Amino acid sequence: MRALVAEALFRRAVRSVPVRVVFPGGKRIGAGGSDSPVMRIVRPEAFFHRLGAGSKIGFGESYMVGDWTCTRPADLLTPFAAQLSTLIPPALQRVGRRIAEARRPRAEMNTVDGARENIHRHYDLSNELFSVFLDETMSYSAAWFADGSDDLADAQRRKIDAMLDLAGVTSGMHVLEIGTGWGGLAIRAAQRGARVTTMTISAEQARLAEERIDAAGTADRVQVLLRDYREAQGSYDAVVSVEMVEAVGAQYWPTYFAALDRLLRPGGRVGLQAITMPHDRMLVTQNDYTWISKYVFPGGLIPSVEAIEQNLRDHTGLRVVERRSLGPDYARTLEHWRTTFLDRWESVAALGFDETFRRMWEFYLAYCEAGFRVGYLDVFQFSLQRR
C-alpha cells in the first residue's frame, strides 16, 4: 500500500518538475524538455517499494543499488531541491511525518562517546579516500571563489585566510581551533606567526594532520589534541571553528556556543563557518531521520542563522558583528569534489571501496550541490565578539 501511495505522489510531483522520468519500455513523465536531465527508473517495483518504506531514505538508497540512474544527478536533483517544501502537499507531509517517517536513533545522540562514534563513521573512513578528491590543502569545507578563478586550492586558501581575518588572528596570538580537519587552517595560522591548539575527535584526521603540520615546518607552533570541545580548557586570543557546528546536534548547541564564549579571552574574536538552512525548514525537519543522517553524517543537524543567533543570545555573551555568505561557492566546491571523485574512481576502488559506495558518494555530493545551487542550503562565515 505504501508503495502504491508513493508511486501516486511521485507521479503527481514530477508533473511540475522540469525533468524527464523514463520507465522501462520507454514511457515518460515529467515536465522537462529535450535538454532536461533524465531519470531512468530501471526497477520500478523496487524503486517505489523503497520510496514507500521511507521517502527521505528510500530515494537515495534506490540510487545506491541501481533502481534508478542518471548521468547528470546534480542537474536532476536541483529542480527537486528548488521545490522541496512543496513537492508533497503540506498536509500529507505532516501525516507522513507522524506515521511513516523514521526518527533519529537515540544511539546517534552526540554525547561525548556518541559524537566520537558518529565522527568515526565518516571522517575515519580513510585518509587516502579524502586525499583522492580534495585539493592539496585537504580542506573539506566550502571554498571561496572570489576572483573569478576556478582553482580550488587557491579558493580554499582564500577561505582559510578569510576565517583567520574574521577571528583577528595575527602574530603572537594563541589560537584555538575546534575541528582540526587535516590541519590546513592550523598550518596557515602558524605561518602567520600564531601559536595554535587544534582539537579533533577523529583519530585518523589527527594522525594525518600531525604529519602535514610537521611537513609544513610548523610542528613547533601547533599542538593537535584528540579531544572533544566539551573537554577543552584554557583561554585563547581567538577561537576558530569551520563547519563543525553541523555535527553537534541541536541538543548540544547551547553547550557548543557556551564553550566558544568560555574559551575566548576578553577582547578576542571567534571565526565561525557554518552551513545553514531556512529556519522554518529546520524546525519542521529537525527530528527527521534522512538519507544523509543514515549514510553520511550520523547525528548531524544543519542550523539556521536564527538558531545560531538565538543560541548566542541565550547562552553566551557573544554576538555576530560580521557575516559573509558562500552558498554559491559551496555548490562549485562540491562540483569539483564530485568530478574529481568520479574521475579518480579507480584510485578509490583500489582502497577497497565498492560500486555501491561509489553511487552513495556520488549521490551525497550531487544532493548537497543541488541544495546550495538553489539556496535551500547556505554557508556563512561569521565574526563573533562579546556584546
GROMACS .gro file of C-alpha atoms in nm:
model
  387
    1MET     CA    1   0.000   0.000   0.000
    2ARG     CA    2   0.281   0.242   0.085
    3ALA     CA    3   0.446   0.166  -0.249
    4LEU     CA    4   0.122   0.247  -0.431
    5VAL     CA    5   0.084   0.573  -0.239
    6ALA     CA    6   0.450   0.660  -0.304
    7GLU     CA    7   0.408   0.598  -0.677
    8ALA     CA    8   0.097   0.816  -0.694
    9LEU     CA    9   0.269   1.101  -0.506
   10PHE     CA   10   0.584   1.069  -0.718
   11ARG     CA   11   0.390   1.083  -1.044
   12ARG     CA   12   0.194   1.383  -0.917
   13ALA     CA   13   0.509   1.563  -0.802
   14VAL     CA   14   0.710   1.527  -1.124
   15ARG     CA   15   0.430   1.676  -1.332
   16SER     CA   16   0.561   2.019  -1.232
   17VAL     CA   17   0.935   1.943  -1.220
   18PRO     CA   18   1.147   2.018  -1.529
   19VAL     CA   19   1.293   1.670  -1.558
   20ARG     CA   20   1.221   1.363  -1.771
   21VAL     CA   21   1.148   1.033  -1.594
   22VAL     CA   22   1.181   0.731  -1.822
   23PHE     CA   23   1.041   0.388  -1.733
   24PRO     CA   24   1.137   0.051  -1.886
   25GLY     CA   25   0.964   0.029  -2.219
   26GLY     CA   26   1.007   0.399  -2.289
   27LYS     CA   27   0.712   0.559  -2.111
   28ARG     CA   28   0.798   0.912  -1.996
   29ILE     CA   29   0.660   1.152  -1.739
   30GLY     CA   30   0.777   1.488  -1.606
   31ALA     CA   31   0.768   1.849  -1.721
   32GLY     CA   32   1.117   1.854  -1.874
   33GLY     CA   33   1.207   1.919  -2.234
   34SER     CA   34   1.466   1.762  -2.461
   35ASP     CA   35   1.761   1.922  -2.279
   36SER     CA   36   1.636   1.837  -1.927
   37PRO     CA   37   1.813   1.579  -1.711
   38VAL     CA   38   1.681   1.226  -1.744
   39MET     CA   39   1.598   0.998  -1.452
   40ARG     CA   40   1.586   0.638  -1.575
   41ILE     CA   41   1.390   0.407  -1.349
   42VAL     CA   42   1.545   0.065  -1.400
   43ARG     CA   43   1.338  -0.135  -1.148
   44PRO     CA   44   1.007   0.045  -1.086
   45GLU     CA   45   0.867  -0.202  -0.835
   46ALA     CA   46   1.180  -0.190  -0.617
   47PHE     CA   47   1.205   0.188  -0.654
   48PHE     CA   48   0.851   0.258  -0.535
   49HIS     CA   49   0.883   0.000  -0.260
   50ARG     CA   50   1.186   0.179  -0.117
   51LEU     CA   51   1.018   0.516  -0.165
   52GLY     CA   52   0.710   0.393   0.021
   53ALA     CA   53   0.912   0.238   0.303
   54GLY     CA   54   1.074   0.575   0.375
   55SER     CA   55   1.092   0.852   0.118
   56LYS     CA   56   1.369   1.052   0.287
   57ILE     CA   57   1.592   0.745   0.292
   58GLY     CA   58   1.450   0.530   0.013
   59PHE     CA   59   1.512   0.776  -0.271
   60GLY     CA   60   1.887   0.778  -0.206
   61GLU     CA   61   1.903   0.408  -0.127
   62SER     CA   62   1.737   0.323  -0.456
   63TYR     CA   63   2.011   0.519  -0.637
   64MET     CA   64   2.279   0.336  -0.438
   65VAL     CA   65   2.155  -0.005  -0.554
   66GLY     CA   66   2.070   0.100  -0.911
   67ASP     CA   67   1.689   0.105  -0.900
   68TRP     CA   68   1.723   0.434  -1.087
   69THR     CA   69   2.012   0.606  -1.255
   70CYS     CA   70   2.107   0.939  -1.410
   71THR     CA   71   2.411   1.070  -1.593
   72ARG     CA   72   2.359   1.422  -1.451
   73PRO     CA   73   2.249   1.365  -1.090
   74ALA     CA   74   2.322   1.719  -0.966
   75ASP     CA   75   2.122   1.869  -1.254
   76LEU     CA   76   1.839   1.626  -1.185
   77LEU     CA   77   1.828   1.692  -0.811
   78THR     CA   78   1.845   2.071  -0.846
   79PRO     CA   79   1.481   2.127  -0.956
   80PHE     CA   80   1.366   1.880  -0.691
   81ALA     CA   81   1.560   2.079  -0.429
   82ALA     CA   82   1.404   2.404  -0.553
   83GLN     CA   83   1.056   2.267  -0.478
   84LEU     CA   84   1.147   2.051  -0.179
   85SER     CA   85   0.894   2.201   0.061
   86THR     CA   86   0.603   2.191  -0.187
   87LEU     CA   87   0.652   1.870  -0.389
   88ILE     CA   88   0.429   1.689  -0.140
   89PRO     CA   89   0.122   1.878  -0.010
   90PRO     CA   90   0.195   2.014   0.342
   91ALA     CA   91  -0.096   1.823   0.497
   92LEU     CA   92   0.041   1.494   0.360
   93GLN     CA   93   0.388   1.587   0.481
   94ARG     CA   94   0.257   1.626   0.835
   95VAL     CA   95   0.070   1.295   0.821
   96GLY     CA   96   0.371   1.117   0.677
   97ARG     CA   97   0.599   1.261   0.943
   98ARG     CA   98   0.370   1.125   1.216
   99ILE     CA   99   0.306   0.776   1.085
  100ALA     CA  100   0.572   0.683   0.830
  101GLU     CA  101   0.897   0.876   0.862
  102ALA     CA  102   1.180   0.735   1.071
  103ARG     CA  103   1.306   0.929   1.372
  104ARG     CA  104   1.667   0.989   1.467
  105PRO     CA  105   1.807   0.691   1.663
  106ARG     CA  106   1.891   0.767   2.026
  107ALA     CA  107   2.216   0.578   1.972
  108GLU     CA  108   2.333   0.861   1.744
  109MET     CA  109   2.296   1.136   2.003
  110ASN     CA  110   2.610   1.346   2.032
  111THR     CA  111   2.716   1.264   2.383
  112VAL     CA  112   3.095   1.267   2.422
  113ASP     CA  113   3.112   0.896   2.336
  114GLY     CA  114   2.832   0.915   2.077
  115ALA     CA  115   2.998   1.205   1.895
  116ARG     CA  116   3.323   1.008   1.864
  117GLU     CA  117   3.137   0.715   1.710
  118ASN     CA  118   2.940   0.941   1.473
  119ILE     CA  119   3.256   1.116   1.355
  120HIS     CA  120   3.438   0.785   1.323
  121ARG     CA  121   3.177   0.658   1.078
  122HIS     CA  122   3.254   0.935   0.829
  123TYR     CA  123   3.589   1.101   0.888
  124ASP     CA  124   3.775   0.782   0.973
  125LEU     CA  125   3.670   0.607   0.651
  126SER     CA  126   4.020   0.654   0.509
  127ASN     CA  127   4.256   0.948   0.487
  128GLU     CA  128   4.356   0.815   0.147
  129LEU     CA  129   3.993   0.835   0.028
  130PHE     CA  130   3.967   1.204   0.113
  131SER     CA  131   4.307   1.279  -0.038
  132VAL     CA  132   4.183   1.140  -0.371
  133PHE     CA  133   3.923   1.412  -0.429
  134LEU     CA  134   4.020   1.703  -0.202
  135ASP     CA  135   4.272   1.965  -0.312
  136GLU     CA  136   4.627   2.000  -0.179
  137THR     CA  137   4.509   2.194   0.128
  138MET     CA  138   4.293   1.892   0.230
  139SER     CA  139   4.005   2.130   0.309
  140TYR     CA  140   3.667   1.957   0.346
  141SER     CA  141   3.451   2.270   0.362
  142ALA     CA  142   3.330   2.548   0.133
  143ALA     CA  143   3.595   2.728  -0.070
  144TRP     CA  144   3.570   3.096  -0.171
  145PHE     CA  145   3.600   3.162  -0.545
  146ALA     CA  146   3.617   3.538  -0.510
  147ASP     CA  147   3.829   3.641  -0.807
  148GLY     CA  148   3.654   3.458  -1.088
  149SER     CA  149   3.918   3.186  -1.092
  150ASP     CA  150   3.817   2.819  -1.078
  151ASP     CA  151   4.128   2.696  -0.895
  152LEU     CA  152   4.001   2.502  -0.593
  153ALA     CA  153   4.323   2.511  -0.390
  154ASP     CA  154   4.350   2.891  -0.428
  155ALA     CA  155   3.984   2.926  -0.332
  156GLN     CA  156   4.040   2.714  -0.020
  157ARG     CA  157   4.342   2.920   0.083
  158ARG     CA  158   4.131   3.234   0.036
  159LYS     CA  159   3.859   3.084   0.258
  160ILE     CA  160   4.111   2.995   0.529
  161ASP     CA  161   4.265   3.343   0.530
  162ALA     CA  162   3.918   3.497   0.544
  163MET     CA  163   3.833   3.288   0.851
  164LEU     CA  164   4.154   3.388   1.024
  165ASP     CA  165   4.086   3.753   0.939
  166LEU     CA  166   3.735   3.731   1.088
  167ALA     CA  167   3.889   3.591   1.407
  168GLY     CA  168   4.155   3.866   1.404
  169VAL     CA  169   4.444   3.617   1.404
  170THR     CA  170   4.787   3.786   1.399
  171SER     CA  171   5.141   3.701   1.500
  172GLY     CA  172   5.194   3.620   1.867
  173MET     CA  173   4.838   3.509   1.939
  174HIS     CA  174   4.736   3.176   2.088
  175VAL     CA  175   4.455   3.037   1.871
  176LEU     CA  176   4.216   2.753   1.948
  177GLU     CA  177   4.071   2.558   1.655
  178ILE     CA  178   3.770   2.336   1.725
  179GLY     CA  179   3.760   2.077   1.446
  180THR     CA  180   4.108   2.016   1.304
  181GLY     CA  181   4.019   1.860   0.972
  182TRP     CA  182   4.354   1.764   0.821
  183GLY     CA  183   4.541   2.064   0.957
  184GLY     CA  184   4.515   2.318   0.675
  185LEU     CA  185   4.386   2.608   0.884
  186ALA     CA  186   4.622   2.535   1.175
  187ILE     CA  187   4.918   2.538   0.938
  188ARG     CA  188   4.815   2.871   0.787
  189ALA     CA  189   4.759   3.030   1.131
  190ALA     CA  190   5.106   2.914   1.238
  191GLN     CA  191   5.253   3.059   0.919
  192ARG     CA  192   5.101   3.391   1.026
  193GLY     CA  193   5.305   3.367   1.345
  194ALA     CA  194   5.034   3.240   1.578
  195ARG     CA  195   5.059   2.952   1.823
  196VAL     CA  196   4.776   2.702   1.763
  197THR     CA  197   4.598   2.442   1.971
  198THR     CA  198   4.372   2.239   1.746
  199MET     CA  199   4.122   1.975   1.857
  200THR     CA  200   3.957   1.682   1.681
  201ILE     CA  201   3.784   1.360   1.783
  202SER     CA  202   3.886   1.178   1.464
  203ALA     CA  203   4.192   0.963   1.525
  204GLU     CA  204   4.259   0.931   1.152
  205GLN     CA  205   4.243   1.307   1.099
  206ALA     CA  206   4.471   1.372   1.395
  207ARG     CA  207   4.733   1.132   1.260
  208LEU     CA  208   4.748   1.286   0.911
  209ALA     CA  209   4.715   1.642   1.044
  210GLU     CA  210   5.026   1.593   1.257
  211GLU     CA  211   5.217   1.459   0.956
  212ARG     CA  212   5.110   1.755   0.743
  213ILE     CA  213   5.189   2.006   1.017
  214ASP     CA  214   5.537   1.857   1.055
  215ALA     CA  215   5.594   1.858   0.677
  216ALA     CA  216   5.495   2.226   0.664
  217GLY     CA  217   5.760   2.311   0.924
  218THR     CA  218   5.505   2.433   1.180
  219ALA     CA  219   5.516   2.150   1.435
  220ASP     CA  220   5.681   2.377   1.693
  221ARG     CA  221   5.378   2.612   1.684
  222VAL     CA  222   5.085   2.368   1.651
  223GLN     CA  223   4.955   2.119   1.906
  224VAL     CA  224   4.698   1.861   1.792
  225LEU     CA  225   4.472   1.727   2.067
  226LEU     CA  226   4.244   1.425   2.032
  227ARG     CA  227   3.974   1.588   2.245
  228ASP     CA  228   3.606   1.686   2.242
  229TYR     CA  229   3.516   2.055   2.250
  230ARG     CA  230   3.340   1.995   2.583
  231GLU     CA  231   3.671   1.886   2.732
  232ALA     CA  232   3.860   2.198   2.618
  233GLN     CA  233   4.036   2.405   2.882
  234GLY     CA  234   4.227   2.730   2.880
  235SER     CA  235   4.188   3.080   2.745
  236TYR     CA  236   4.268   3.188   2.390
  237ASP     CA  237   4.316   3.511   2.196
  238ALA     CA  238   4.099   3.378   1.913
  239VAL     CA  239   3.880   3.074   1.851
  240VAL     CA  240   3.810   2.932   1.505
  241SER     CA  241   3.565   2.658   1.408
  242VAL     CA  242   3.492   2.566   1.046
  243GLU     CA  243   3.181   2.360   0.965
  244MET     CA  244   3.189   2.183   1.299
  245VAL     CA  245   2.859   2.303   1.445
  246GLU     CA  246   2.663   2.088   1.197
  247ALA     CA  247   2.793   1.777   1.376
  248VAL     CA  248   2.698   1.899   1.724
  249GLY     CA  249   2.322   1.836   1.727
  250ALA     CA  250   2.054   2.080   1.846
  251GLN     CA  251   2.055   1.939   2.199
  252TYR     CA  252   2.419   2.038   2.240
  253TRP     CA  253   2.421   2.373   2.059
  254PRO     CA  254   2.396   2.564   2.389
  255THR     CA  255   2.700   2.375   2.519
  256TYR     CA  256   2.897   2.430   2.199
  257PHE     CA  257   2.835   2.805   2.182
  258ALA     CA  258   2.896   2.843   2.555
  259ALA     CA  259   3.232   2.671   2.503
  260LEU     CA  260   3.329   2.926   2.236
  261ASP     CA  261   3.247   3.203   2.485
  262ARG     CA  262   3.417   3.032   2.780
  263LEU     CA  263   3.743   2.969   2.594
  264LEU     CA  264   3.777   3.321   2.446
  265ARG     CA  265   3.984   3.583   2.624
  266PRO     CA  266   3.836   3.932   2.677
  267GLY     CA  267   3.869   4.134   2.356
  268GLY     CA  268   3.910   3.824   2.140
  269ARG     CA  269   3.705   3.717   1.841
  270VAL     CA  270   3.556   3.392   1.713
  271GLY     CA  271   3.566   3.292   1.347
  272LEU     CA  272   3.278   3.054   1.277
  273GLN     CA  273   3.190   2.892   0.943
  274ALA     CA  274   2.854   2.714   0.938
  275ILE     CA  275   2.625   2.553   0.683
  276THR     CA  276   2.271   2.683   0.734
  277MET     CA  277   1.917   2.614   0.618
  278PRO     CA  278   1.593   2.817   0.641
  279HIS     CA  279   1.464   2.839   0.997
  280ASP     CA  280   1.114   2.712   0.921
  281ARG     CA  281   1.252   2.403   0.744
  282MET     CA  282   1.495   2.339   1.027
  283LEU     CA  283   1.211   2.340   1.280
  284VAL     CA  284   0.994   2.107   1.072
  285THR     CA  285   1.268   1.856   0.989
  286GLN     CA  286   1.499   1.863   1.292
  287ASN     CA  287   1.382   1.526   1.423
  288ASP     CA  288   1.364   1.353   1.083
  289TYR     CA  289   1.598   1.067   1.001
  290THR     CA  290   1.719   1.127   0.647
  291TRP     CA  291   1.940   0.951   0.396
  292ILE     CA  292   2.224   1.190   0.482
  293SER     CA  293   2.178   1.110   0.851
  294LYS     CA  294   2.188   0.736   0.792
  295TYR     CA  295   2.471   0.711   0.541
  296VAL     CA  296   2.690   1.020   0.564
  297PHE     CA  297   2.661   1.235   0.879
  298PRO     CA  298   2.500   1.043   1.167
  299GLY     CA  299   2.388   1.271   1.447
  300GLY     CA  300   2.424   1.585   1.238
  301LEU     CA  301   2.180   1.874   1.207
  302ILE     CA  302   2.223   2.189   0.999
  303PRO     CA  303   2.126   2.501   1.197
  304SER     CA  304   1.956   2.815   1.071
  305VAL     CA  305   2.108   3.160   1.109
  306GLU     CA  306   1.824   3.235   1.352
  307ALA     CA  307   1.913   2.930   1.562
  308ILE     CA  308   2.276   3.039   1.578
  309GLU     CA  309   2.183   3.392   1.682
  310GLN     CA  310   1.933   3.267   1.939
  311ASN     CA  311   2.188   3.035   2.099
  312LEU     CA  312   2.439   3.319   2.111
  313ARG     CA  313   2.182   3.544   2.283
  314ASP     CA  314   2.061   3.281   2.529
  315HIS     CA  315   2.383   3.105   2.624
  316THR     CA  316   2.676   3.340   2.559
  317GLY     CA  317   2.788   3.700   2.570
  318LEU     CA  318   2.876   3.682   2.200
  319ARG     CA  319   2.707   3.843   1.901
  320VAL     CA  320   2.756   3.840   1.525
  321VAL     CA  321   2.945   4.151   1.410
  322GLU     CA  322   3.022   4.044   1.052
  323ARG     CA  323   2.899   3.774   0.815
  324ARG     CA  324   2.965   3.654   0.462
  325SER     CA  325   2.764   3.407   0.253
  326LEU     CA  326   2.948   3.150   0.042
  327GLY     CA  327   2.648   2.944  -0.071
  328PRO     CA  328   2.713   2.952  -0.449
  329ASP     CA  329   3.082   2.889  -0.379
  330TYR     CA  330   2.989   2.571  -0.194
  331ALA     CA  331   2.799   2.446  -0.499
  332ARG     CA  332   3.115   2.497  -0.705
  333THR     CA  333   3.328   2.330  -0.438
  334LEU     CA  334   3.104   2.024  -0.437
  335GLU     CA  335   3.109   2.007  -0.815
  336HIS     CA  336   3.491   2.000  -0.801
  337TRP     CA  337   3.485   1.720  -0.542
  338ARG     CA  338   3.228   1.512  -0.729
  339THR     CA  339   3.402   1.545  -1.064
  340THR     CA  340   3.741   1.456  -0.918
  341PHE     CA  341   3.597   1.166  -0.717
  342LEU     CA  342   3.443   1.011  -1.028
  343ASP     CA  343   3.747   1.084  -1.249
  344ARG     CA  344   3.969   0.909  -0.994
  345TRP     CA  345   3.730   0.628  -0.907
  346GLU     CA  346   3.989   0.362  -0.987
  347SER     CA  347   4.210   0.502  -0.711
  348VAL     CA  348   3.916   0.491  -0.468
  349ALA     CA  349   3.828   0.135  -0.570
  350ALA     CA  350   4.190   0.033  -0.511
  351LEU     CA  351   4.138   0.131  -0.146
  352GLY     CA  352   3.868  -0.136  -0.116
  353PHE     CA  353   3.551   0.066  -0.178
  354ASP     CA  354   3.284  -0.096  -0.394
  355GLU     CA  355   3.037   0.018  -0.659
  356THR     CA  356   2.760   0.076  -0.404
  357PHE     CA  357   2.991   0.314  -0.219
  358ARG     CA  358   3.067   0.496  -0.546
  359ARG     CA  359   2.698   0.555  -0.610
  360MET     CA  360   2.640   0.654  -0.247
  361TRP     CA  361   2.921   0.912  -0.256
  362GLU     CA  362   2.814   1.044  -0.595
  363PHE     CA  363   2.456   1.088  -0.471
  364TYR     CA  364   2.575   1.259  -0.149
  365LEU     CA  365   2.788   1.515  -0.333
  366ALA     CA  366   2.524   1.579  -0.602
  367TYR     CA  367   2.246   1.606  -0.341
  368CYS     CA  368   2.438   1.868  -0.143
  369GLU     CA  369   2.542   2.057  -0.457
  370ALA     CA  370   2.177   2.083  -0.563
  371GLY     CA  371   2.080   2.226  -0.223
  372PHE     CA  372   2.341   2.501  -0.246
  373ARG     CA  373   2.259   2.575  -0.610
  374VAL     CA  374   1.900   2.670  -0.528
  375GLY     CA  375   1.968   2.835  -0.192
  376TYR     CA  376   1.791   2.570   0.016
  377LEU     CA  377   2.130   2.541   0.184
  378ASP     CA  378   2.371   2.825   0.251
  379VAL     CA  379   2.702   2.862   0.431
  380PHE     CA  380   2.815   3.164   0.630
  381GLN     CA  381   3.139   3.288   0.773
  382PHE     CA  382   3.072   3.477   1.097
  383SER     CA  383   3.285   3.700   1.313
  384LEU     CA  384   3.169   3.688   1.676
  385GLN     CA  385   3.256   3.933   1.950
  386ARG     CA  386   3.133   3.986   2.303
  387ARG     CA  387   2.838   4.218   2.345
   0.00000   0.00000   0.00000
